[in-house]
């Protein structure tokens, strides 16, 4: 694929953007519900499917497994009745971490799954021990040769599994594996992010019995056979991270920016930060409008990332850009991933003032204008944060590694141009 970059003309702090951005289906909610098609006896029709690179990788991976995938214009039909293999190829799996969600349903459906250590964004260590220990708790055996894992079980058996760290994709994978187990599985300290809830609600709609949805204590009743119904449908939940990213942009560089087709109830932590900073919002049933930010006296703030409903790690970098403009000091405490503060060094090159304490903590001194620079997107979310920084900066910026942004944000330049951003995509 040809390398591309974004060229962004900054607004030098002017709050000029206005208009509406329609939020797409969520990457992190869509990937697990699509993986759940492997637990279904017939075709599943999905809508609100985002046109993003990670979704394309998931479709490629399913096709490699022999699953029938037809998709266009935000709709997809996945039929796993033609599933032909339980081996996830290295080539695609190593390109995105979410491939690992497929391990649970493949193990449940086939009794065995083979997969490599997954790749994905370099935002920290990202081990897979919680998946492997969870599968072992369900009675599976795990072996590893040359970086390929084989997990197998004649019959998975319900268990009590205490998750040492709540992991979103491990919860999703284990829920799907536990559906194929004999008896009841209790996952303690499970993730209950909206994406986990969306997955549980989808499988429950087609016959799964799961208690405790939306809480850290999930009770999954083993399901006899595959999920089935005459027609199976799933509308992918709106992306709270896309919505949050564009609201942050609106707060910084907008006079009035509205995101529609979103779930305001998924945005509580960000709306609370806006309230503290003095940013006015208008919250509708499925929309949020943000009005431009007005300077307030210096204050101290803390952004501490946390599992849902706390401040999402995936909005930490866009929020970091926001806090470079807010007078006062903000302690950013990234508790989930140890590699997610590197973007601050690039913001410093643009003029931000930051004290770095350790790999999890930094203090941003706000109220500093930014200057356009050449930047390289390190991961999906920091990439989007760089676009926001470039928009508020004085001068022109180039943002390289656009592929990483395309992994999670649909038609980003088109959506931004619609609210007045001068952004173009060109060959790098
Ligand atoms: N962890 C382990 N062992 C494991 C699994 C996780 O120690 O086996 C640790 C991680 O290193 C991390 C913590 O557990 O410190 C939580 O990570 P989690 O497993 O919840 O992350 P994930 O499931 O790999 C999902 C999202 C990420 C998001 C995190 C946290 C998907 C596909 N990805 O990742 O999204 O940052 O949860 O909310 O759902 C993104 O969209 O840009 C993105 C990175």
Tab-separated table of C-alpha atoms and ligand atoms in Angstrom:
chain	number	residue	atom	x	y	z
A	1	UNK	CA	0.000	0.000	0.000
A	2	UNK	CA	1.357	3.468	-0.926
A	3	UNK	CA	2.386	5.559	2.076
A	4	UNK	CA	0.205	8.582	2.665
A	5	UNK	CA	0.346	11.674	4.845
A	6	UNK	CA	-2.031	14.409	5.934
A	7	UNK	CA	-1.271	18.070	5.362
A	8	UNK	CA	-3.133	20.275	7.831
A	9	UNK	CA	-3.284	24.075	7.800
A	10	UNK	CA	-3.541	25.214	11.411
A	11	UNK	CA	-6.023	27.787	12.693
A	12	UNK	CA	-3.506	29.399	15.075
A	13	UNK	CA	-5.915	29.102	17.970
A	14	UNK	CA	-8.967	30.531	16.160
A	15	UNK	CA	-12.267	28.833	17.013
A	16	UNK	CA	-13.716	28.628	13.555
A	17	UNK	CA	-14.945	25.090	13.055
A	18	UNK	CA	-18.663	24.494	12.957
A	19	UNK	CA	-21.066	21.872	11.763
A	20	UNK	CA	-22.033	18.281	12.355
A	21	UNK	CA	-20.087	15.029	12.327
A	22	UNK	CA	-21.983	11.751	12.114
A	23	UNK	CA	-20.291	9.148	14.294
A	24	UNK	CA	-19.560	5.748	12.760
A	25	UNK	CA	-19.937	2.286	14.232
A	26	UNK	CA	-17.365	1.475	16.875
A	27	UNK	CA	-14.184	-0.408	16.014
A	28	UNK	CA	-13.884	-1.935	19.458
A	29	UNK	CA	-17.570	-2.903	19.658
A	30	UNK	CA	-17.735	-4.073	16.041
A	31	UNK	CA	-14.737	-6.421	16.094
A	32	UNK	CA	-16.060	-8.669	18.921
A	33	UNK	CA	-19.642	-8.873	17.632
A	34	UNK	CA	-18.258	-9.842	14.235
A	35	UNK	CA	-16.024	-12.450	15.901
A	36	UNK	CA	-19.193	-13.771	17.564
A	37	UNK	CA	-20.505	-14.779	14.125
A	38	UNK	CA	-18.288	-17.854	14.640
A	39	UNK	CA	-20.707	-18.931	17.396
A	40	UNK	CA	-23.727	-18.635	15.081
A	41	UNK	CA	-25.343	-21.418	13.069
A	42	UNK	CA	-26.208	-19.203	10.086
A	43	UNK	CA	-25.517	-15.878	8.431
A	44	UNK	CA	-25.454	-12.730	10.554
A	45	UNK	CA	-26.241	-9.373	9.024
A	46	UNK	CA	-24.366	-6.390	10.470
A	47	UNK	CA	-25.098	-2.716	9.912
A	48	UNK	CA	-23.348	0.521	10.945
A	49	UNK	CA	-20.080	-1.257	10.060
A	50	UNK	CA	-17.263	1.322	9.970
A	51	UNK	CA	-15.057	1.443	6.863
A	52	UNK	CA	-11.767	1.284	8.776
A	53	UNK	CA	-8.597	-0.735	8.282
A	54	UNK	CA	-9.042	-2.955	11.367
A	55	UNK	CA	-12.457	-4.031	10.124
A	56	UNK	CA	-10.938	-4.909	6.729
A	57	UNK	CA	-8.253	-6.961	8.535
A	58	UNK	CA	-10.971	-8.788	10.498
A	59	UNK	CA	-12.842	-9.579	7.272
A	60	UNK	CA	-9.596	-10.831	5.663
A	61	UNK	CA	-8.895	-13.009	8.650
A	62	UNK	CA	-12.397	-14.500	8.605
A	63	UNK	CA	-12.122	-15.140	4.847
A	64	UNK	CA	-8.787	-16.886	5.461
A	65	UNK	CA	-10.658	-19.141	7.901
A	66	UNK	CA	-13.097	-20.099	5.137
A	67	UNK	CA	-15.917	-17.944	6.490
A	68	UNK	CA	-18.130	-16.271	3.899
A	69	UNK	CA	-17.924	-12.467	4.106
A	70	UNK	CA	-19.879	-10.064	1.915
A	71	UNK	CA	-19.735	-6.419	2.734
A	72	UNK	CA	-20.323	-2.996	1.239
A	73	UNK	CA	-21.577	0.439	2.258
A	74	UNK	CA	-21.630	-0.082	5.994
A	75	UNK	CA	-23.340	-3.487	5.853
A	76	UNK	CA	-21.825	-6.947	6.127
A	77	UNK	CA	-23.099	-10.495	6.099
A	78	UNK	CA	-20.923	-13.116	7.728
A	79	UNK	CA	-21.690	-16.795	7.454
A	80	UNK	CA	-19.425	-19.136	9.410
A	81	UNK	CA	-21.078	-22.354	8.215
A	82	UNK	CA	-18.226	-22.674	5.695
A	83	UNK	CA	-15.524	-22.352	8.407
A	84	UNK	CA	-12.630	-24.491	7.134
A	85	UNK	CA	-9.714	-24.039	9.528
A	86	UNK	CA	-8.943	-23.034	13.096
A	87	UNK	CA	-5.512	-21.556	12.324
A	88	UNK	CA	-5.098	-17.764	12.401
A	89	UNK	CA	-2.377	-16.871	9.913
A	90	UNK	CA	0.664	-14.978	11.121
A	91	UNK	CA	0.552	-12.433	8.331
A	92	UNK	CA	-2.797	-10.849	9.233
A	93	UNK	CA	-2.833	-11.603	12.992
A	94	UNK	CA	0.431	-9.838	13.511
A	95	UNK	CA	-1.003	-6.690	11.976
A	96	UNK	CA	-3.718	-6.143	14.549
A	97	UNK	CA	-4.207	-7.096	18.157
A	98	UNK	CA	-7.962	-7.683	17.956
A	99	UNK	CA	-7.339	-10.869	15.967
A	100	UNK	CA	-7.009	-12.491	19.364
A	101	UNK	CA	-10.747	-12.072	20.028
A	102	UNK	CA	-11.281	-14.881	17.481
A	103	UNK	CA	-9.425	-17.383	19.653
A	104	UNK	CA	-12.325	-17.820	22.111
A	105	UNK	CA	-15.050	-18.631	19.566
A	106	UNK	CA	-12.692	-20.813	17.467
A	107	UNK	CA	-11.761	-22.816	20.556
A	108	UNK	CA	-15.432	-23.190	21.483
A	109	UNK	CA	-16.505	-24.169	17.976
A	110	UNK	CA	-13.589	-26.364	16.884
A	111	UNK	CA	-12.142	-27.634	20.180
A	112	UNK	CA	-8.774	-26.212	19.134
A	113	UNK	CA	-7.287	-22.963	17.899
A	114	UNK	CA	-3.805	-22.032	16.657
A	115	UNK	CA	-2.632	-18.446	16.593
A	116	UNK	CA	0.509	-16.304	16.810
A	117	UNK	CA	1.158	-13.618	19.401
A	118	UNK	CA	-0.967	-10.760	18.024
A	119	UNK	CA	0.487	-7.479	16.799
A	120	UNK	CA	-1.180	-4.076	17.025
A	121	UNK	CA	-0.516	-0.617	18.391
A	122	UNK	CA	2.748	-0.189	20.268
A	123	UNK	CA	1.266	1.338	23.401
A	124	UNK	CA	2.785	-0.988	25.963
A	125	UNK	CA	3.729	-4.529	26.694
A	126	UNK	CA	0.378	-6.134	25.778
A	127	UNK	CA	0.868	-9.714	26.990
A	128	UNK	CA	-1.767	-12.445	26.427
A	129	UNK	CA	-1.403	-14.338	29.721
A	130	UNK	CA	-4.969	-13.531	30.812
A	131	UNK	CA	-6.393	-15.173	27.691
A	132	UNK	CA	-4.200	-18.251	28.087
A	133	UNK	CA	-4.871	-18.617	31.834
A	134	UNK	CA	-8.583	-18.168	31.205
A	135	UNK	CA	-8.595	-20.911	28.538
A	136	UNK	CA	-6.679	-23.184	30.914
A	137	UNK	CA	-9.227	-22.467	33.653
A	138	UNK	CA	-11.874	-23.655	31.172
A	139	UNK	CA	-9.982	-26.947	30.914
A	140	UNK	CA	-7.935	-26.301	27.760
A	141	UNK	CA	-4.252	-27.116	27.342
A	142	UNK	CA	-1.908	-24.489	25.935
A	143	UNK	CA	1.344	-25.203	24.065
A	144	UNK	CA	3.646	-22.825	22.217
A	145	UNK	CA	6.105	-23.642	19.425
A	146	UNK	CA	8.028	-20.929	17.546
A	147	UNK	CA	5.608	-18.219	18.631
A	148	UNK	CA	2.500	-20.162	17.520
A	149	UNK	CA	0.127	-21.105	20.334
A	150	UNK	CA	-2.117	-24.150	20.233
A	151	UNK	CA	-5.025	-24.190	22.662
A	152	UNK	CA	-7.151	-27.318	22.711
A	153	UNK	CA	-9.786	-29.065	24.767
A	154	UNK	CA	-11.942	-32.127	24.135
A	155	UNK	CA	-14.660	-30.353	26.091
A	156	UNK	CA	-14.414	-26.938	27.737
A	157	UNK	CA	-15.785	-27.014	31.264
A	158	UNK	CA	-17.364	-24.085	33.144
A	159	UNK	CA	-15.108	-22.601	35.811
A	160	UNK	CA	-14.556	-19.731	38.226
A	161	UNK	CA	-11.933	-17.415	36.762
A	162	UNK	CA	-10.649	-14.321	38.527
A	163	UNK	CA	-9.202	-11.897	36.019
A	164	UNK	CA	-6.106	-10.369	37.662
A	165	UNK	CA	-6.439	-7.225	35.502
A	166	UNK	CA	-9.754	-6.455	33.784
A	167	UNK	CA	-8.957	-6.965	30.145
A	168	UNK	CA	-11.500	-5.920	27.532
A	169	UNK	CA	-10.635	-8.335	24.730
A	170	UNK	CA	-9.813	-11.189	27.131
A	171	UNK	CA	-13.278	-10.783	28.680
A	172	UNK	CA	-14.819	-10.841	25.197
A	173	UNK	CA	-12.841	-13.869	24.108
A	174	UNK	CA	-13.561	-15.789	27.311
A	175	UNK	CA	-17.292	-14.995	27.188
A	176	UNK	CA	-17.446	-16.552	23.721
A	177	UNK	CA	-15.327	-19.545	24.768
A	178	UNK	CA	-17.497	-20.055	27.884
A	179	UNK	CA	-20.611	-20.277	25.699
A	180	UNK	CA	-19.104	-23.482	24.331
A	181	UNK	CA	-18.307	-24.887	27.789
A	182	UNK	CA	-20.202	-27.489	29.704
A	183	UNK	CA	-21.787	-25.771	32.737
A	184	UNK	CA	-21.496	-22.324	34.230
A	185	UNK	CA	-18.470	-19.989	34.028
A	186	UNK	CA	-18.050	-17.080	36.388
A	187	UNK	CA	-15.610	-14.355	35.339
A	188	UNK	CA	-14.740	-12.169	38.313
A	189	UNK	CA	-13.261	-8.701	37.771
A	190	UNK	CA	-14.424	-8.847	34.157
A	191	UNK	CA	-14.366	-5.734	31.984
A	192	UNK	CA	-17.726	-4.063	31.619
A	193	UNK	CA	-16.877	-1.504	28.978
A	194	UNK	CA	-19.801	-0.663	26.637
A	195	UNK	CA	-18.112	-2.857	24.004
A	196	UNK	CA	-18.316	-5.915	26.290
A	197	UNK	CA	-21.950	-5.120	27.040
A	198	UNK	CA	-22.707	-4.843	23.293
A	199	UNK	CA	-21.191	-8.281	22.709
A	200	UNK	CA	-23.156	-9.866	25.565
A	201	UNK	CA	-26.398	-8.252	24.414
A	202	UNK	CA	-25.865	-9.547	20.880
A	203	UNK	CA	-25.356	-13.181	21.928
A	204	UNK	CA	-28.160	-12.973	24.513
A	205	UNK	CA	-30.523	-11.832	21.759
A	206	UNK	CA	-29.883	-15.150	20.007
A	207	UNK	CA	-30.257	-17.491	22.943
A	208	UNK	CA	-27.173	-17.148	25.176
A	209	UNK	CA	-27.802	-16.941	28.899
A	210	UNK	CA	-25.451	-14.463	30.584
A	211	UNK	CA	-26.049	-12.815	33.940
A	212	UNK	CA	-24.328	-9.732	35.343
A	213	UNK	CA	-23.998	-7.909	32.015
A	214	UNK	CA	-22.641	-4.408	32.670
A	215	UNK	CA	-20.991	-5.519	35.936
A	216	UNK	CA	-17.561	-7.025	36.741
A	217	UNK	CA	-19.128	-10.393	37.708
A	218	UNK	CA	-20.210	-12.216	34.578
A	219	UNK	CA	-22.007	-15.552	34.802
A	220	UNK	CA	-22.042	-17.349	31.473
A	221	UNK	CA	-24.173	-20.439	31.032
A	222	UNK	CA	-22.735	-22.924	28.559
A	223	UNK	CA	-24.926	-23.017	25.455
A	224	UNK	CA	-25.948	-26.268	23.858
A	225	UNK	CA	-24.862	-25.938	20.207
A	226	UNK	CA	-24.460	-22.785	18.148
A	227	UNK	CA	-26.622	-19.679	18.484
A	228	UNK	CA	-29.417	-19.637	15.964
A	229	UNK	CA	-32.481	-17.878	14.757
A	230	UNK	CA	-34.183	-17.528	11.393
A	231	UNK	CA	-32.556	-14.150	10.830
A	232	UNK	CA	-29.673	-12.766	12.851
A	233	UNK	CA	-28.940	-9.067	12.889
A	234	UNK	CA	-26.646	-6.706	14.720
A	235	UNK	CA	-26.377	-2.932	14.574
A	236	UNK	CA	-22.865	-1.908	15.657
A	237	UNK	CA	-22.804	0.482	18.612
A	238	UNK	CA	-21.632	4.049	17.834
A	239	UNK	CA	-17.950	4.731	18.488
A	240	UNK	CA	-17.545	6.594	21.797
A	241	UNK	CA	-13.847	7.182	21.054
A	242	UNK	CA	-14.496	8.768	17.673
A	243	UNK	CA	-17.234	10.901	19.261
A	244	UNK	CA	-14.942	11.901	22.138
A	245	UNK	CA	-12.053	12.771	19.806
A	246	UNK	CA	-14.186	15.085	17.669
A	247	UNK	CA	-15.778	16.700	20.732
A	248	UNK	CA	-12.296	17.537	22.028
A	249	UNK	CA	-11.487	19.067	18.650
A	250	UNK	CA	-14.763	21.017	18.759
A	251	UNK	CA	-13.968	22.300	22.252
A	252	UNK	CA	-10.573	23.561	21.102
A	253	UNK	CA	-11.172	24.845	17.607
A	254	UNK	CA	-14.920	25.100	17.177
A	255	UNK	CA	-17.595	27.682	17.693
A	256	UNK	CA	-20.274	24.989	17.657
A	257	UNK	CA	-19.619	21.383	16.690
A	258	UNK	CA	-22.205	18.613	17.022
A	259	UNK	CA	-21.563	14.888	16.932
A	260	UNK	CA	-24.647	12.855	16.036
A	261	UNK	CA	-25.514	9.147	16.073
A	262	UNK	CA	-23.568	8.723	19.312
A	263	UNK	CA	-24.239	7.425	22.831
A	264	UNK	CA	-23.825	10.333	25.310
A	265	UNK	CA	-24.164	7.822	28.175
A	266	UNK	CA	-20.808	6.373	27.029
A	267	UNK	CA	-19.093	9.763	27.291
A	268	UNK	CA	-19.588	10.593	30.976
A	269	UNK	CA	-15.913	10.949	31.964
A	270	UNK	CA	-15.145	13.306	29.071
A	271	UNK	CA	-18.257	15.412	29.696
A	272	UNK	CA	-17.173	15.732	33.339
A	273	UNK	CA	-13.714	16.957	32.250
A	274	UNK	CA	-15.422	19.506	29.985
A	275	UNK	CA	-17.548	20.642	32.947
A	276	UNK	CA	-14.448	21.126	35.119
A	277	UNK	CA	-12.672	23.133	32.431
A	278	UNK	CA	-15.743	25.245	31.763
A	279	UNK	CA	-16.585	23.970	28.286
A	280	UNK	CA	-20.299	24.210	27.547
A	281	UNK	CA	-22.052	21.228	26.022
A	282	UNK	CA	-25.606	20.434	25.056
A	283	UNK	CA	-26.426	16.765	25.406
A	284	UNK	CA	-29.266	15.265	23.356
A	285	UNK	CA	-30.540	11.706	23.190
A	286	UNK	CA	-28.015	10.663	20.555
A	287	UNK	CA	-26.000	13.810	20.010
A	288	UNK	CA	-23.675	16.165	21.838
A	289	UNK	CA	-22.915	19.752	20.869
A	290	UNK	CA	-19.792	21.406	22.163
A	291	UNK	CA	-19.310	25.147	22.170
A	292	UNK	CA	-15.858	26.702	21.931
A	293	UNK	CA	-13.695	26.847	24.970
A	294	UNK	CA	-13.330	30.146	26.846
A	295	UNK	CA	-10.203	30.818	28.889
A	296	UNK	CA	-10.648	30.420	32.638
A	297	UNK	CA	-8.266	31.321	35.486
A	298	UNK	CA	-5.396	28.889	36.141
A	299	UNK	CA	-6.377	25.685	37.891
A	300	UNK	CA	-4.998	22.201	38.495
A	301	UNK	CA	-6.566	19.180	36.857
A	302	UNK	CA	-5.974	15.439	36.909
A	303	UNK	CA	-6.735	13.070	34.060
A	304	UNK	CA	-6.402	9.550	35.385
A	305	UNK	CA	-7.237	6.848	32.892
A	306	UNK	CA	-9.404	4.066	34.216
A	307	UNK	CA	-11.605	1.222	33.067
A	308	UNK	CA	-15.163	2.235	32.142
A	309	UNK	CA	-16.850	4.402	33.328
A	310	UNK	CA	-13.567	6.182	34.184
A	311	UNK	CA	-11.572	8.291	31.746
A	312	UNK	CA	-10.778	6.086	28.705
A	313	UNK	CA	-7.103	5.495	27.919
A	314	UNK	CA	-8.075	5.833	24.250
A	315	UNK	CA	-9.025	9.493	24.791
A	316	UNK	CA	-5.981	10.313	26.901
A	317	UNK	CA	-3.852	11.611	23.996
A	318	UNK	CA	-6.585	13.831	22.466
A	319	UNK	CA	-7.300	15.129	25.999
A	320	UNK	CA	-3.568	15.769	26.471
A	321	UNK	CA	-3.699	18.122	23.465
A	322	UNK	CA	-6.716	19.862	24.994
A	323	UNK	CA	-4.866	20.432	28.257
A	324	UNK	CA	-1.925	22.118	26.474
A	325	UNK	CA	-4.354	24.986	25.880
A	326	UNK	CA	-6.136	25.140	29.232
A	327	UNK	CA	-4.396	27.528	31.673
A	328	UNK	CA	-3.017	25.719	34.710
A	329	UNK	CA	-1.442	22.321	35.231
A	330	UNK	CA	-2.773	18.896	34.385
A	331	UNK	CA	-1.349	15.714	35.823
A	332	UNK	CA	-1.900	12.989	33.246
A	333	UNK	CA	-1.823	9.586	34.898
A	334	UNK	CA	-2.036	6.806	32.302
A	335	UNK	CA	-2.798	3.750	34.417
A	336	UNK	CA	-3.592	1.173	31.702
A	337	UNK	CA	-0.668	1.220	29.244
A	338	UNK	CA	2.934	2.191	29.978
A	339	UNK	CA	3.719	3.319	26.425
A	340	UNK	CA	0.989	5.863	25.895
A	341	UNK	CA	2.667	9.135	26.850
A	342	UNK	CA	5.335	9.289	24.128
A	343	UNK	CA	3.168	11.599	22.014
A	344	UNK	CA	3.841	14.333	24.581
A	345	UNK	CA	7.435	14.614	23.302
A	346	UNK	CA	6.035	15.534	19.882
A	347	UNK	CA	3.686	18.076	21.435
A	348	UNK	CA	6.743	19.607	23.097
A	349	UNK	CA	8.338	19.964	19.660
A	350	UNK	CA	5.186	21.944	18.766
A	351	UNK	CA	5.631	24.223	21.784
A	352	UNK	CA	3.855	22.430	24.635
A	353	UNK	CA	5.444	22.457	28.091
A	354	UNK	CA	5.545	19.079	29.806
A	355	UNK	CA	7.271	17.597	32.844
A	356	UNK	CA	7.799	13.851	32.429
A	357	UNK	CA	7.755	11.906	35.705
A	358	UNK	CA	7.754	8.259	34.609
A	359	UNK	CA	6.237	6.082	31.900
A	360	UNK	CA	2.763	6.531	33.425
A	361	UNK	CA	2.824	10.159	34.603
A	362	UNK	CA	3.445	13.616	33.167
A	363	UNK	CA	2.354	17.165	33.957
A	364	UNK	CA	1.173	19.358	31.100
A	365	UNK	CA	1.474	23.117	31.644
A	366	UNK	CA	-1.408	24.646	29.749
A	367	UNK	CA	-1.975	27.876	27.903
A	368	UNK	CA	0.858	27.376	25.401
A	369	UNK	CA	0.270	28.054	21.687
A	370	UNK	CA	1.416	25.275	19.326
A	371	UNK	CA	3.342	25.533	16.059
A	372	UNK	CA	2.899	23.345	12.970
A	373	UNK	CA	5.456	20.528	12.651
A	374	UNK	CA	6.070	17.243	10.838
A	375	UNK	CA	4.701	14.440	12.974
A	376	UNK	CA	4.538	10.677	12.734
A	377	UNK	CA	1.485	8.907	14.097
A	378	UNK	CA	2.615	6.323	16.692
A	379	UNK	CA	-0.802	4.660	17.192
A	380	UNK	CA	-4.454	5.208	16.308
A	381	UNK	CA	-5.352	7.582	19.123
A	382	UNK	CA	-2.134	9.593	19.335
A	383	UNK	CA	-2.371	9.920	15.543
A	384	UNK	CA	-5.775	11.556	15.871
A	385	UNK	CA	-4.415	13.685	18.728
A	386	UNK	CA	-1.709	14.954	16.343
A	387	UNK	CA	-4.386	15.947	13.831
A	388	UNK	CA	-6.126	17.945	16.579
A	389	UNK	CA	-2.814	19.544	17.589
A	390	UNK	CA	-2.099	20.405	13.950
A	391	UNK	CA	-5.531	22.022	13.569
A	392	UNK	CA	-5.057	24.366	16.535
A	393	UNK	CA	-1.405	25.112	15.705
A	394	UNK	CA	0.024	28.101	13.901
A	395	UNK	CA	1.283	27.044	10.454
A	396	UNK	CA	1.174	23.871	8.424
A	397	UNK	CA	1.774	20.358	9.763
A	398	UNK	CA	2.422	17.053	8.060
A	399	UNK	CA	1.222	13.869	9.725
A	400	UNK	CA	2.800	10.650	8.549
A	401	UNK	CA	1.798	7.037	9.224
A	402	UNK	CA	-1.781	7.774	8.229
A	403	UNK	CA	-2.461	4.033	8.004
A	404	UNK	CA	-2.556	3.874	11.794
A	405	UNK	CA	-5.242	6.573	11.977
A	406	UNK	CA	-7.228	4.796	9.232
A	407	UNK	CA	-7.222	1.691	11.406
A	408	UNK	CA	-9.753	3.283	13.737
A	409	UNK	CA	-11.249	6.426	12.204
A	410	UNK	CA	-13.510	6.296	9.159
A	411	UNK	CA	-12.979	8.874	6.360
A	412	UNK	CA	-11.259	11.190	8.802
A	413	UNK	CA	-10.306	13.949	6.362
A	414	UNK	CA	-13.785	14.024	4.813
A	415	UNK	CA	-15.485	14.368	8.214
A	416	UNK	CA	-13.044	17.085	9.290
A	417	UNK	CA	-13.259	19.022	6.002
A	418	UNK	CA	-17.051	19.142	6.492
A	419	UNK	CA	-16.666	21.222	9.656
A	420	UNK	CA	-14.096	23.531	8.091
A	421	UNK	CA	-10.695	21.894	8.636
A	422	UNK	CA	-8.133	22.478	5.862
A	423	UNK	CA	-6.771	18.928	5.582
A	424	UNK	CA	-5.646	16.915	2.588
A	425	UNK	CA	-4.364	13.372	2.113
A	426	UNK	CA	-1.388	13.089	-0.226
A	427	UNK	CA	1.247	10.476	-1.057
A	428	UNK	CA	4.073	10.533	1.450
B	1	LIG	N1	-3.187	-7.262	29.941
B	1	LIG	C1	-2.353	-8.214	30.486
B	1	LIG	N2	-2.474	-9.489	30.032
B	1	LIG	C2	-3.378	-9.845	29.078
B	1	LIG	C3	-4.226	-8.876	28.537
B	1	LIG	C4	-4.110	-7.576	28.992
B	1	LIG	O1	-1.542	-7.917	31.338
B	1	LIG	O2	-3.420	-11.036	28.722
B	1	LIG	C5	-3.100	-5.875	30.429
B	1	LIG	C6	-2.661	-4.887	29.341
B	1	LIG	O3	-1.264	-4.883	29.153
B	1	LIG	C7	-3.203	-3.587	29.896
B	1	LIG	C8	-4.476	-4.021	30.625
B	1	LIG	O4	-4.379	-5.427	30.782
B	1	LIG	O5	-2.305	-3.054	30.825
B	1	LIG	C9	-5.761	-3.717	29.929
B	1	LIG	O6	-5.650	-4.026	28.544
B	1	LIG	P1	-6.838	-4.693	27.746
B	1	LIG	O7	-6.552	-6.140	27.583
B	1	LIG	O8	-8.141	-4.302	28.359
B	1	LIG	O9	-6.689	-4.028	26.329
B	1	LIG	P2	-7.126	-4.715	24.978
B	1	LIG	O10	-8.283	-5.579	25.232
B	1	LIG	O11	-5.933	-5.256	24.287
B	1	LIG	C10	-8.877	-2.891	24.292
B	1	LIG	C11	-9.060	-1.960	23.145
B	1	LIG	C12	-7.981	-0.882	23.202
B	1	LIG	C13	-8.130	-0.148	24.530
B	1	LIG	C14	-8.031	-1.133	25.696
B	1	LIG	C15	-8.293	-0.510	27.048
B	1	LIG	C16	-10.033	-3.388	21.460
B	1	LIG	C17	-9.893	-4.075	20.163
B	1	LIG	N3	-8.959	-2.711	21.896
B	1	LIG	O12	-7.574	-3.442	24.149
B	1	LIG	O13	-8.229	0.008	22.133
B	1	LIG	O14	-7.111	0.806	24.649
B	1	LIG	O15	-9.006	-2.188	25.522
B	1	LIG	O16	-9.560	0.030	27.104
B	1	LIG	O17	-11.086	-3.415	22.066
B	1	LIG	C18	-7.696	1.492	20.388
B	1	LIG	O18	-8.880	1.382	20.010
B	1	LIG	O19	-6.931	2.367	19.905
B	1	LIG	C19	-7.208	0.589	21.425
B	1	LIG	C20	-5.924	0.407	21.661
